[in-house]
mmCIF file of C-alpha atoms in Angstrom:
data_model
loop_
_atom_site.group_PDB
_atom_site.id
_atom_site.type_symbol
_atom_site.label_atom_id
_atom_site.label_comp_id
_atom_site.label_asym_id
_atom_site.label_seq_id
_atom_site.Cartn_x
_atom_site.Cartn_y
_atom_site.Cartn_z
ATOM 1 C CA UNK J 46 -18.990 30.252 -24.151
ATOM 2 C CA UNK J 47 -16.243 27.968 -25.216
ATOM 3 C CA UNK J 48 -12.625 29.147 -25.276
ATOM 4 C CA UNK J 49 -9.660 29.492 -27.629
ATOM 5 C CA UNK J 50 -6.768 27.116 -27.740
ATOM 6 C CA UNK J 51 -5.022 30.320 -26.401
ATOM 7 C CA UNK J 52 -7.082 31.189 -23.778
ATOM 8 C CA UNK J 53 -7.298 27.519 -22.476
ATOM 9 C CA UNK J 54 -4.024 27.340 -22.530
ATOM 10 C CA UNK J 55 -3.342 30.305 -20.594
ATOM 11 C CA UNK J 56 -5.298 29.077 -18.053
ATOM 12 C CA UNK J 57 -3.524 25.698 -17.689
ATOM 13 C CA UNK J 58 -0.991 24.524 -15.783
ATOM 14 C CA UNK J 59 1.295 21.093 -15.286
ATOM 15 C CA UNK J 60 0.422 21.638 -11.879
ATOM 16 C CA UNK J 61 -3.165 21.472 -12.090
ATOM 17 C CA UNK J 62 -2.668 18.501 -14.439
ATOM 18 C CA UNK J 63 -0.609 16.642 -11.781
ATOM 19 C CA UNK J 64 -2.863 17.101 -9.084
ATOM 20 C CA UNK J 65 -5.545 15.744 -10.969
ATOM 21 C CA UNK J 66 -4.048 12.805 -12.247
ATOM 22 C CA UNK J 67 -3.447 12.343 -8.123
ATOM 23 C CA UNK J 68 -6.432 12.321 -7.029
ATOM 24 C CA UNK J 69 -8.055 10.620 -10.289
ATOM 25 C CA UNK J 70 -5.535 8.007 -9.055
ATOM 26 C CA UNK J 71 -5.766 7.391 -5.407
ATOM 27 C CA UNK J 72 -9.565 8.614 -5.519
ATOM 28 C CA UNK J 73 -9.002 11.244 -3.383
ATOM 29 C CA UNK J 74 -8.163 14.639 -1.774
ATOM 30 C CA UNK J 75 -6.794 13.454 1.402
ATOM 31 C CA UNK J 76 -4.795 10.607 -0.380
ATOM 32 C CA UNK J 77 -3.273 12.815 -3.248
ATOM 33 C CA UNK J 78 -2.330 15.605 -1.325
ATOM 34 C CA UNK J 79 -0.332 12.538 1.137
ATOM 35 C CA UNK J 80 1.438 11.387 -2.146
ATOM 36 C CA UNK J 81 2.427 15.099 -3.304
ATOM 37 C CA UNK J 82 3.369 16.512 -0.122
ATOM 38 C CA UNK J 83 0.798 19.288 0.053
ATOM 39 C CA UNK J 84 -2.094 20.044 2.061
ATOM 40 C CA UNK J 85 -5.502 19.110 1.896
ATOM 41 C CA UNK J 86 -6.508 22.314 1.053
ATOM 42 C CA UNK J 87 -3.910 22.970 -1.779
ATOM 43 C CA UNK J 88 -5.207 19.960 -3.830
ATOM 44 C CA UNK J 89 -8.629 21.068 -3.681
ATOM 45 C CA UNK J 90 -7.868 24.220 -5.142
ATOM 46 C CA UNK J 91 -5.682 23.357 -8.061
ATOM 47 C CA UNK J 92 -8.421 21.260 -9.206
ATOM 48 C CA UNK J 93 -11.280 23.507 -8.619
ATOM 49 C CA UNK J 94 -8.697 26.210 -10.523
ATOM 50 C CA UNK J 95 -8.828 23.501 -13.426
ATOM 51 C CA UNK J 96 -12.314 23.001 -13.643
ATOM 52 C CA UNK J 97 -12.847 26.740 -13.885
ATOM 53 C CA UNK J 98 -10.454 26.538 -16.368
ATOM 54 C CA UNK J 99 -12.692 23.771 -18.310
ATOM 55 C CA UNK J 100 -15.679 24.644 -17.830
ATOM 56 C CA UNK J 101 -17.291 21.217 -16.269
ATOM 57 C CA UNK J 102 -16.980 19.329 -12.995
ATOM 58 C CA UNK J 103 -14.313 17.025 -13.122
ATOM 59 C CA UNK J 104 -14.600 15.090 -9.429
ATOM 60 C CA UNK J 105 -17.944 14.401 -7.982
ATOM 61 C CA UNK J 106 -18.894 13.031 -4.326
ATOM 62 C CA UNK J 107 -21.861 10.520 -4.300
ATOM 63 C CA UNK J 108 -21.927 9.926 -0.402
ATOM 64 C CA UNK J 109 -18.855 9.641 1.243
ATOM 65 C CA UNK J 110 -16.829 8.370 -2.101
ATOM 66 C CA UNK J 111 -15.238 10.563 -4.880
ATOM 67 C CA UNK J 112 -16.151 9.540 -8.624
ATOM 68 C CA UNK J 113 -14.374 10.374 -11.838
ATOM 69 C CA UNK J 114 -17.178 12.739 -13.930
ATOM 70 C CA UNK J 115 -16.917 11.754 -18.090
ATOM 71 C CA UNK J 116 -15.382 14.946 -18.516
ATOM 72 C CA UNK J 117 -13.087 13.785 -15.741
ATOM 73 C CA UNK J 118 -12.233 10.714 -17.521
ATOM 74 C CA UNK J 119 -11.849 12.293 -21.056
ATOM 75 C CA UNK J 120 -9.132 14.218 -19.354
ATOM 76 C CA UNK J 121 -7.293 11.708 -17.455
ATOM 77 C CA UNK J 122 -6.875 10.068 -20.818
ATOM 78 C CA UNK J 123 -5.220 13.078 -21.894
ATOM 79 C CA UNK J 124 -3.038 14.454 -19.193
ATOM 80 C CA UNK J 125 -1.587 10.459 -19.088
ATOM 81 C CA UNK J 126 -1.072 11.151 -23.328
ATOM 82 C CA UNK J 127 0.364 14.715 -22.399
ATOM 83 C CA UNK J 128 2.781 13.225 -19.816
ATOM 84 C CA UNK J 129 3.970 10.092 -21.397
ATOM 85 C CA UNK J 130 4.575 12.538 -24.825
ATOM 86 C CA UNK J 131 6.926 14.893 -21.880
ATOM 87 C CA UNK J 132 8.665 11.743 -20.579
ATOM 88 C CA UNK J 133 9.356 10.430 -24.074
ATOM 89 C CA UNK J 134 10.727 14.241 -25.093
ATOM 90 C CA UNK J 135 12.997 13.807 -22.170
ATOM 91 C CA UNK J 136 13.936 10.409 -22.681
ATOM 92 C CA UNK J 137 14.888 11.442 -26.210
ATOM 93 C CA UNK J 138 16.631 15.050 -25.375
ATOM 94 C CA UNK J 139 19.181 12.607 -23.044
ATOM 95 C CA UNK J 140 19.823 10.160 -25.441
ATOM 96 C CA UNK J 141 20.937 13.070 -27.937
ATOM 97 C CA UNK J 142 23.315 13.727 -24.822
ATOM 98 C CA UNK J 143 24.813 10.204 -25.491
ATOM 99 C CA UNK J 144 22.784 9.024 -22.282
ATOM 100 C CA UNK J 145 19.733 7.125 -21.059
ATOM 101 C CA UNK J 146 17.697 9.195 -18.698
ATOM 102 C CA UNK J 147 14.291 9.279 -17.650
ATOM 103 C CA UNK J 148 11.563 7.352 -15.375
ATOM 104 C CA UNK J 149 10.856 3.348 -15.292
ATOM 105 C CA UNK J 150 7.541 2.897 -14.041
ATOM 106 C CA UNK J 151 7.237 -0.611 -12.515
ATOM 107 C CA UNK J 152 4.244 -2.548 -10.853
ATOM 108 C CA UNK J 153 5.302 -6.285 -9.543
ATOM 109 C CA UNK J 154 3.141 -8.632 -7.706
ATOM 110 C CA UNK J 155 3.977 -9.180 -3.773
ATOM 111 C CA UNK J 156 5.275 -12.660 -4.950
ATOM 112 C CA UNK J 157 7.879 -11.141 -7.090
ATOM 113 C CA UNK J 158 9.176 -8.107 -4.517
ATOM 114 C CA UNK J 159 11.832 -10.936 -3.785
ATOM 115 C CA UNK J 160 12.946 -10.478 -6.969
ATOM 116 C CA UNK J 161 12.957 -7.308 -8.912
ATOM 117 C CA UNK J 162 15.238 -5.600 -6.631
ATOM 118 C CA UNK J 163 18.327 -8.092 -7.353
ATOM 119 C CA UNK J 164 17.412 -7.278 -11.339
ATOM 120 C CA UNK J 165 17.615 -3.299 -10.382
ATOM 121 C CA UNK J 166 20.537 -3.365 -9.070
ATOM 122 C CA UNK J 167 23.229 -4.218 -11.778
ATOM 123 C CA UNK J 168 20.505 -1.964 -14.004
ATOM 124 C CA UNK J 169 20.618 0.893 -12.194
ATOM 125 C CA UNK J 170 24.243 1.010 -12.014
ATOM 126 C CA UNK J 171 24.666 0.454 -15.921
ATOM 127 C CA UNK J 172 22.049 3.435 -16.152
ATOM 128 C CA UNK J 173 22.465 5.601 -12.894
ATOM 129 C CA UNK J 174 20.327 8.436 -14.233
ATOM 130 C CA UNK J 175 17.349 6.369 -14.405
ATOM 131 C CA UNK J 176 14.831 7.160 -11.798
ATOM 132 C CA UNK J 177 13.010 3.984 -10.791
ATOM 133 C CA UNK J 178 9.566 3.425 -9.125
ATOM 134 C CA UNK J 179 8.299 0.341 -7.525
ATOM 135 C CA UNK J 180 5.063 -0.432 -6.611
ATOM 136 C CA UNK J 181 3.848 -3.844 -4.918
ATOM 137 C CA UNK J 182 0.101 -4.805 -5.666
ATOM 138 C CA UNK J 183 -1.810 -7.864 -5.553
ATOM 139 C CA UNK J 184 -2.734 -9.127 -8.276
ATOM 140 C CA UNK J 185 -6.414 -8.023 -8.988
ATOM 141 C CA UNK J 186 -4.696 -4.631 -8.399
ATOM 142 C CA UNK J 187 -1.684 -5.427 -11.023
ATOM 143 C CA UNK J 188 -4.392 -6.632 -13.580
ATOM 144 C CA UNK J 189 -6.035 -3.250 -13.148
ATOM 145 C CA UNK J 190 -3.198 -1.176 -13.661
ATOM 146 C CA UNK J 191 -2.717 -2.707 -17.118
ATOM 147 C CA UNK J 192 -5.978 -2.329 -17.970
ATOM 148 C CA UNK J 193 -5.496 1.509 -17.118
ATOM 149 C CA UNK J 194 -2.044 1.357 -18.855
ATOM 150 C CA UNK J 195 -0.614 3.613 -16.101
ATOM 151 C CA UNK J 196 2.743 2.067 -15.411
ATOM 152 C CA UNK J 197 5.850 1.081 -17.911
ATOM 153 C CA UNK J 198 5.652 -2.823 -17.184
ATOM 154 C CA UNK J 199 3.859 -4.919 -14.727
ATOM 155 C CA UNK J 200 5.126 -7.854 -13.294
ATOM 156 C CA UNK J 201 2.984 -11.012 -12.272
ATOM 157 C CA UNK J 202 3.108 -14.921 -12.543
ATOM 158 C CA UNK J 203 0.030 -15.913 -14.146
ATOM 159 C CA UNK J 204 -0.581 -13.740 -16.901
ATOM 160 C CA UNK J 205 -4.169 -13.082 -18.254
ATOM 161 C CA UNK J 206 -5.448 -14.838 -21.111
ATOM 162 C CA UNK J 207 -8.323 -12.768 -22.211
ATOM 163 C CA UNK J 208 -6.311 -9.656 -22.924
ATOM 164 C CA UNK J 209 -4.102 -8.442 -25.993
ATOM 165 C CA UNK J 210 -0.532 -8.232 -23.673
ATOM 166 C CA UNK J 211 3.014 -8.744 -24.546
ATOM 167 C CA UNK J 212 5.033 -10.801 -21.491
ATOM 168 C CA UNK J 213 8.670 -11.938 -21.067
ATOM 169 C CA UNK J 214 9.448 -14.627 -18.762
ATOM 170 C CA UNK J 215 12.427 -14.230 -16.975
ATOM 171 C CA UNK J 216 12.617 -16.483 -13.954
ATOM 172 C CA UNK J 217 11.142 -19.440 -12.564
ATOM 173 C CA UNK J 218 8.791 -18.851 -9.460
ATOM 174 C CA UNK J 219 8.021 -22.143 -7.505
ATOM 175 C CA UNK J 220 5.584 -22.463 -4.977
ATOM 176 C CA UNK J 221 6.445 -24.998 -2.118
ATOM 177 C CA UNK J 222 5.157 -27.076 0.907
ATOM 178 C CA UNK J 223 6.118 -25.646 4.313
ATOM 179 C CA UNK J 224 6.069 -26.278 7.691
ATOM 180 C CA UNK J 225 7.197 -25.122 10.962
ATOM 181 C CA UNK J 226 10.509 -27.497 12.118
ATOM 182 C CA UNK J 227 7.941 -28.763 14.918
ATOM 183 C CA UNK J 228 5.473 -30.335 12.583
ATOM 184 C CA UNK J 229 5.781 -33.821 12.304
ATOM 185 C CA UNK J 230 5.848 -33.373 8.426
ATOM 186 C CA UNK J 231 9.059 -31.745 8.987
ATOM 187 C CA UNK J 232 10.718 -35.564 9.551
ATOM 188 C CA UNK J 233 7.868 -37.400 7.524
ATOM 189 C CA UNK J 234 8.713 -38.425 4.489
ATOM 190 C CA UNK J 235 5.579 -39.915 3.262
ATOM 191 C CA UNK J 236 3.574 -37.352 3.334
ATOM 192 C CA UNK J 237 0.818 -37.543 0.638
ATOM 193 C CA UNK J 238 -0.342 -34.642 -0.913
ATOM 194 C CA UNK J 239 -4.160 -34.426 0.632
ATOM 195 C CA UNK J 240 -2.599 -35.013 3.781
ATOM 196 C CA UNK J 241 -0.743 -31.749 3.584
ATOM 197 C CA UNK J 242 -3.853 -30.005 2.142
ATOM 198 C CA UNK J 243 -6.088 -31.091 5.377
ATOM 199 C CA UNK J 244 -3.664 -29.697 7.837
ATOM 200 C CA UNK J 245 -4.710 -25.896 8.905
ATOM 201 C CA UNK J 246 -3.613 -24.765 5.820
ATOM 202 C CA UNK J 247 -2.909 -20.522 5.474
ATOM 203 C CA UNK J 248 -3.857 -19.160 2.344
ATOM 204 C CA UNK J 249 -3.627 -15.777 0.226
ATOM 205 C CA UNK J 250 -7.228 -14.524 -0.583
ATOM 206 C CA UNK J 251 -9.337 -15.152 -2.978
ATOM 207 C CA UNK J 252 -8.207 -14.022 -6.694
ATOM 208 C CA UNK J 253 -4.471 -13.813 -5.663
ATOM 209 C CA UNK J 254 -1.515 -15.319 -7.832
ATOM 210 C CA UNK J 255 -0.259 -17.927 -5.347
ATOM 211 C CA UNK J 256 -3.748 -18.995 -4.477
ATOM 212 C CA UNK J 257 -4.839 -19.348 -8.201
ATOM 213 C CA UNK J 258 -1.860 -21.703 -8.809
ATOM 214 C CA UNK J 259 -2.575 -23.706 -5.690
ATOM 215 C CA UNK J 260 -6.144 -24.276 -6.792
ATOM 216 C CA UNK J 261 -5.270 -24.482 -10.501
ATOM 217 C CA UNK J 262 -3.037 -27.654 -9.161
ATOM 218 C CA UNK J 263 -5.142 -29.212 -6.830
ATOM 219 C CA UNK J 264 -8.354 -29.301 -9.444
ATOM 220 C CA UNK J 265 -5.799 -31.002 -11.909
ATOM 221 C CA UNK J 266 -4.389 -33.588 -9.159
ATOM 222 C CA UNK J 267 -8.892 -34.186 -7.794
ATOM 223 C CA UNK J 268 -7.383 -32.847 -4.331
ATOM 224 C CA UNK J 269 -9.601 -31.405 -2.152
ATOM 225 C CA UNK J 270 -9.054 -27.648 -0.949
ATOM 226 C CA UNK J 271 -9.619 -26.086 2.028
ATOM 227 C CA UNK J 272 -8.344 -23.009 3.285
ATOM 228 C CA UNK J 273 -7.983 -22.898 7.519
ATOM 229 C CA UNK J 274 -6.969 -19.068 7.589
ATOM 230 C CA UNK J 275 -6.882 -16.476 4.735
ATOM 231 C CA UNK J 276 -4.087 -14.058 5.189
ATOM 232 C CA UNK J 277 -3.671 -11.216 3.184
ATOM 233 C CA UNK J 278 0.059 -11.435 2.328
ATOM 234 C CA UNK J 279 3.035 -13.721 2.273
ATOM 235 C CA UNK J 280 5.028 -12.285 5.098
ATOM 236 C CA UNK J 281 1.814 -12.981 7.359
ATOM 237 C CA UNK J 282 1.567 -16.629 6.265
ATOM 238 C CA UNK J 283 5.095 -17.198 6.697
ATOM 239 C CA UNK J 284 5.125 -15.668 10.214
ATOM 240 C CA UNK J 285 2.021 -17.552 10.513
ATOM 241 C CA UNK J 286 3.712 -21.082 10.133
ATOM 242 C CA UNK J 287 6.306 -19.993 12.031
ATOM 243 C CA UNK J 288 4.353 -19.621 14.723
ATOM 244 C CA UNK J 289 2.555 -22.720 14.416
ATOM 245 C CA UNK J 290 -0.954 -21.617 13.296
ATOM 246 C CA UNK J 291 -0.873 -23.605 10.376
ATOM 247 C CA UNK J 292 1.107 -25.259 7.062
ATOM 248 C CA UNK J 293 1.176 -23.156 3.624
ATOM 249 C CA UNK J 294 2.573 -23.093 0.132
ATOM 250 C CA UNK J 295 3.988 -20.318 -0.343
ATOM 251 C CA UNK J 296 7.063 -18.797 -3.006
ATOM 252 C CA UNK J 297 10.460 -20.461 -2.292
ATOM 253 C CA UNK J 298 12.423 -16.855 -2.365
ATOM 254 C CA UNK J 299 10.317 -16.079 -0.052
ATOM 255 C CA UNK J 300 11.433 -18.396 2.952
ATOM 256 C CA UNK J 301 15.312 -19.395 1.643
ATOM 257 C CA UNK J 302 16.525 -17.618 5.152
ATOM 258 C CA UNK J 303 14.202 -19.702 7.231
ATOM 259 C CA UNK J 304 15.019 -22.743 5.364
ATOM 260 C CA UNK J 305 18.541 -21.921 5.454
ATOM 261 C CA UNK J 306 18.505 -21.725 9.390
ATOM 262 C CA UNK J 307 16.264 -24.419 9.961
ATOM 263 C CA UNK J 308 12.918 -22.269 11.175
ATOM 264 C CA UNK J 309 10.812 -24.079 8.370
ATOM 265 C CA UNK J 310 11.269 -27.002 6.475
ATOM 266 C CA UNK J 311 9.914 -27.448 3.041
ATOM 267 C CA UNK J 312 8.765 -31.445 2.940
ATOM 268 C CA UNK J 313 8.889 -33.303 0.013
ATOM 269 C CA UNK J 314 5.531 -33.792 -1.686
ATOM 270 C CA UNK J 315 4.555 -35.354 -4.831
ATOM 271 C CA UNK J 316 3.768 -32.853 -7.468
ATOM 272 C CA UNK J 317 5.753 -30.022 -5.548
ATOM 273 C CA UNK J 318 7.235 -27.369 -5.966
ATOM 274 C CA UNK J 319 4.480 -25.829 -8.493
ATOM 275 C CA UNK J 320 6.737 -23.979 -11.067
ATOM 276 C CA UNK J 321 5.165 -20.748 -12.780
ATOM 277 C CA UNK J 322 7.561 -18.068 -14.341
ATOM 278 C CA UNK J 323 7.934 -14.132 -13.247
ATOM 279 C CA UNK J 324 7.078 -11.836 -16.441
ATOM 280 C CA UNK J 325 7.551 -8.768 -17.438
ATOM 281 C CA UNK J 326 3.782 -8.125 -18.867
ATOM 282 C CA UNK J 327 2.468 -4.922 -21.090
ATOM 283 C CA UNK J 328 -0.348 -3.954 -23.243
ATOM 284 C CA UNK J 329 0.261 -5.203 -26.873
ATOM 285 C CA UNK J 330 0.923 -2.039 -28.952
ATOM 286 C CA UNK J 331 2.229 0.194 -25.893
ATOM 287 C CA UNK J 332 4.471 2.489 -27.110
ATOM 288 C CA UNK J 333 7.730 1.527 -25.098
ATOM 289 C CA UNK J 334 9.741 4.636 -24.179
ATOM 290 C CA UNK J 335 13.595 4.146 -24.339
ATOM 291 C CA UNK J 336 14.177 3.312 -20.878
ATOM 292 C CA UNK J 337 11.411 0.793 -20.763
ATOM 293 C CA UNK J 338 12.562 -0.812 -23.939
ATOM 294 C CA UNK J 339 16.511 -0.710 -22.065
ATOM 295 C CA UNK J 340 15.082 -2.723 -19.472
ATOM 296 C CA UNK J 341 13.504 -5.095 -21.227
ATOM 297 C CA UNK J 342 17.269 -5.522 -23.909
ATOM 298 C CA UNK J 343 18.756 -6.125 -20.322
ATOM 299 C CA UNK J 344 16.084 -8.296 -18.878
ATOM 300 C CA UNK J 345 16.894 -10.617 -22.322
ATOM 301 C CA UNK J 346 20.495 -10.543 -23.080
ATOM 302 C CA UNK J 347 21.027 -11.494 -18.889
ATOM 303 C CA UNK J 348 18.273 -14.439 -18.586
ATOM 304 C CA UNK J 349 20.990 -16.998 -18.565
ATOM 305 C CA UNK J 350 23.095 -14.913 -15.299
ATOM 306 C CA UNK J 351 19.850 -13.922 -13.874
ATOM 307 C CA UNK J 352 19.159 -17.727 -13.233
ATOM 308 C CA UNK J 353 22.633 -18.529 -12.203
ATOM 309 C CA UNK J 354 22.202 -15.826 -9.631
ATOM 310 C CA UNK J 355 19.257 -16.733 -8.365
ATOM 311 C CA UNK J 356 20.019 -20.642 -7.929
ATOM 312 C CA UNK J 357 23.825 -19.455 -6.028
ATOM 313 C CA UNK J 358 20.818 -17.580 -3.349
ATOM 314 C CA UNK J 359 19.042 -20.810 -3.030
ATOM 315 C CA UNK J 360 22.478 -23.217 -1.989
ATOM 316 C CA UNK J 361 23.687 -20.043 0.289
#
């Protein structure tokens, strides 16, 4: 027996809608109810109340893993419609208050964490009622949240080619050589480029951004490639060189300090540093709320300070 408009929605609730789109996004109970600050127990029963409410299973297990159902999906693409139409009617009730208000939903690569906070900053003081989230994925994970369209902008170095997205770069991300002050590179300076690569070289995994550009280079230079240690994020490597395990390429923001005070030395290298640019990426078409669009006017009108800024950090 199918219901009424009225009757379904007199059996809905925001709250049942946000605990599904919880769990449809961390894939589970135990996960979701972590991220909303409620038991276990509580989760399950707001979405069991919401498939009673809709008449089909929403969540199924197969095993030990949770799957989306295709009535689950058909309404995940809904409750994300019926929340981003809520966040624009909020966005738009504070800018008839003369203000800019709302959330800015941001995904950045672990390269660029380095980054993005300096840009918040001056931001969210020009707009102090702007609530801010920051996530930090790797990159297969930031390519998937633009294929679900979940977040306001993601940001990432090498931007996919075989999608419809919009980017803006806004600062130069180089990649470069280094080396514990120990190595003998660190006095060398003829060090050849497939001599660095055949030291025990630490590398990001497979399918990251840094990794892609290192390879990307190397196939254009005929070097030959070898990784001595994967290492699943650029803190590790750098701690990793540090302690001696090995030589790496890894994001210049990312080890100014420990250049600065002499921990690691970046040698020079032909073809070094690899420059790509940070970007501010989204779906072609996305319907950019006001905040969103604010950040992107500021992101534009402050390239040329942004880059000052940045190169002041790298002669500190």
């Amino acid at each position: 027996m199918s219901l009424s408009l009225q009757q379904l929605l007199n059996r809905l609730s925001f709250r049942q809608m946000q605990v599904f789109e919880a769990v449809y996004q961390e894939r589970g109970y135990r996960k979701a109810a972590e991220k909303l600050g409620l038991t276990q127990p509580a989760v399950s029963s707001q979405i069991r109340k919401l498939e009673q409410a809709l008449g089909q299973p929403l969540f199924e297990y197969v095993g030990r893993r949770l799957y989306c159902t295709h009535a689950g999906e058909n309404v995940a693409e809904r409750i994300r419609s019926i929340f981003e139409q809520i966040q624009h009617l909020q966005s738009d009730l504070h800018l008839l208050q003369g203000q800019l208000s709302g959330d800015l939903r941001l995904s950045a690569v672990s390269t660029a964490q380095y980054a993005i906070p300096h840009l918040l900053k001056e931001f969210t003081t020009l707009y102090p009622t702007v609530n801010v989230t920051l996530n930090i994925a790797n990159r297969a994970e930031a390519v998937e949240l633009l294929n679900q369209n979940s977040d306001d902008l993601v940001v990432m170095g090498l931007v996919p080619n075989d999608r419809s997205l919009a980017s803006l770069p806004f600062l130069d991300n180089e990649l470069i050589p280094v080396v514990p002050a120990s190595h003998p590179f660190a006095k060398n300076k003829r060090v050849t480029p497939q001599q660095f690569m055949d030291e025990n070289l630490l590398m990001r995994e497979s399918g990251s951004g840094n990794r892609l550009a290192l390879e990307q280079h190397c196939q254009q230079q005929r070097l030959n490639l070898r990784s001595y240690m994967e290492i699943g994020s650029n803190d590790a490597i750098k701690h990793g060189v540090q302690a001696g395990l090995g030589v790496a390429v890894l994001p210049k923001l990312s080890v100014l300090s420990e250049i600065h005070q002499g921990v690691l030395v970046s040698p020079e290298i032909k073809g070094f540093p690899l420059r790509r640019s940070w970007c501010l990426v989204y779906p072609k078409g996305k319907h950019l709320t006001p905040v969103t669009q604010a950040f992107l006017d500021y992101i534009q009108s402050n390239l040329k300070s942004i880059h000052h800024y940045f190169k002041q950090l790298d002669k500190q």
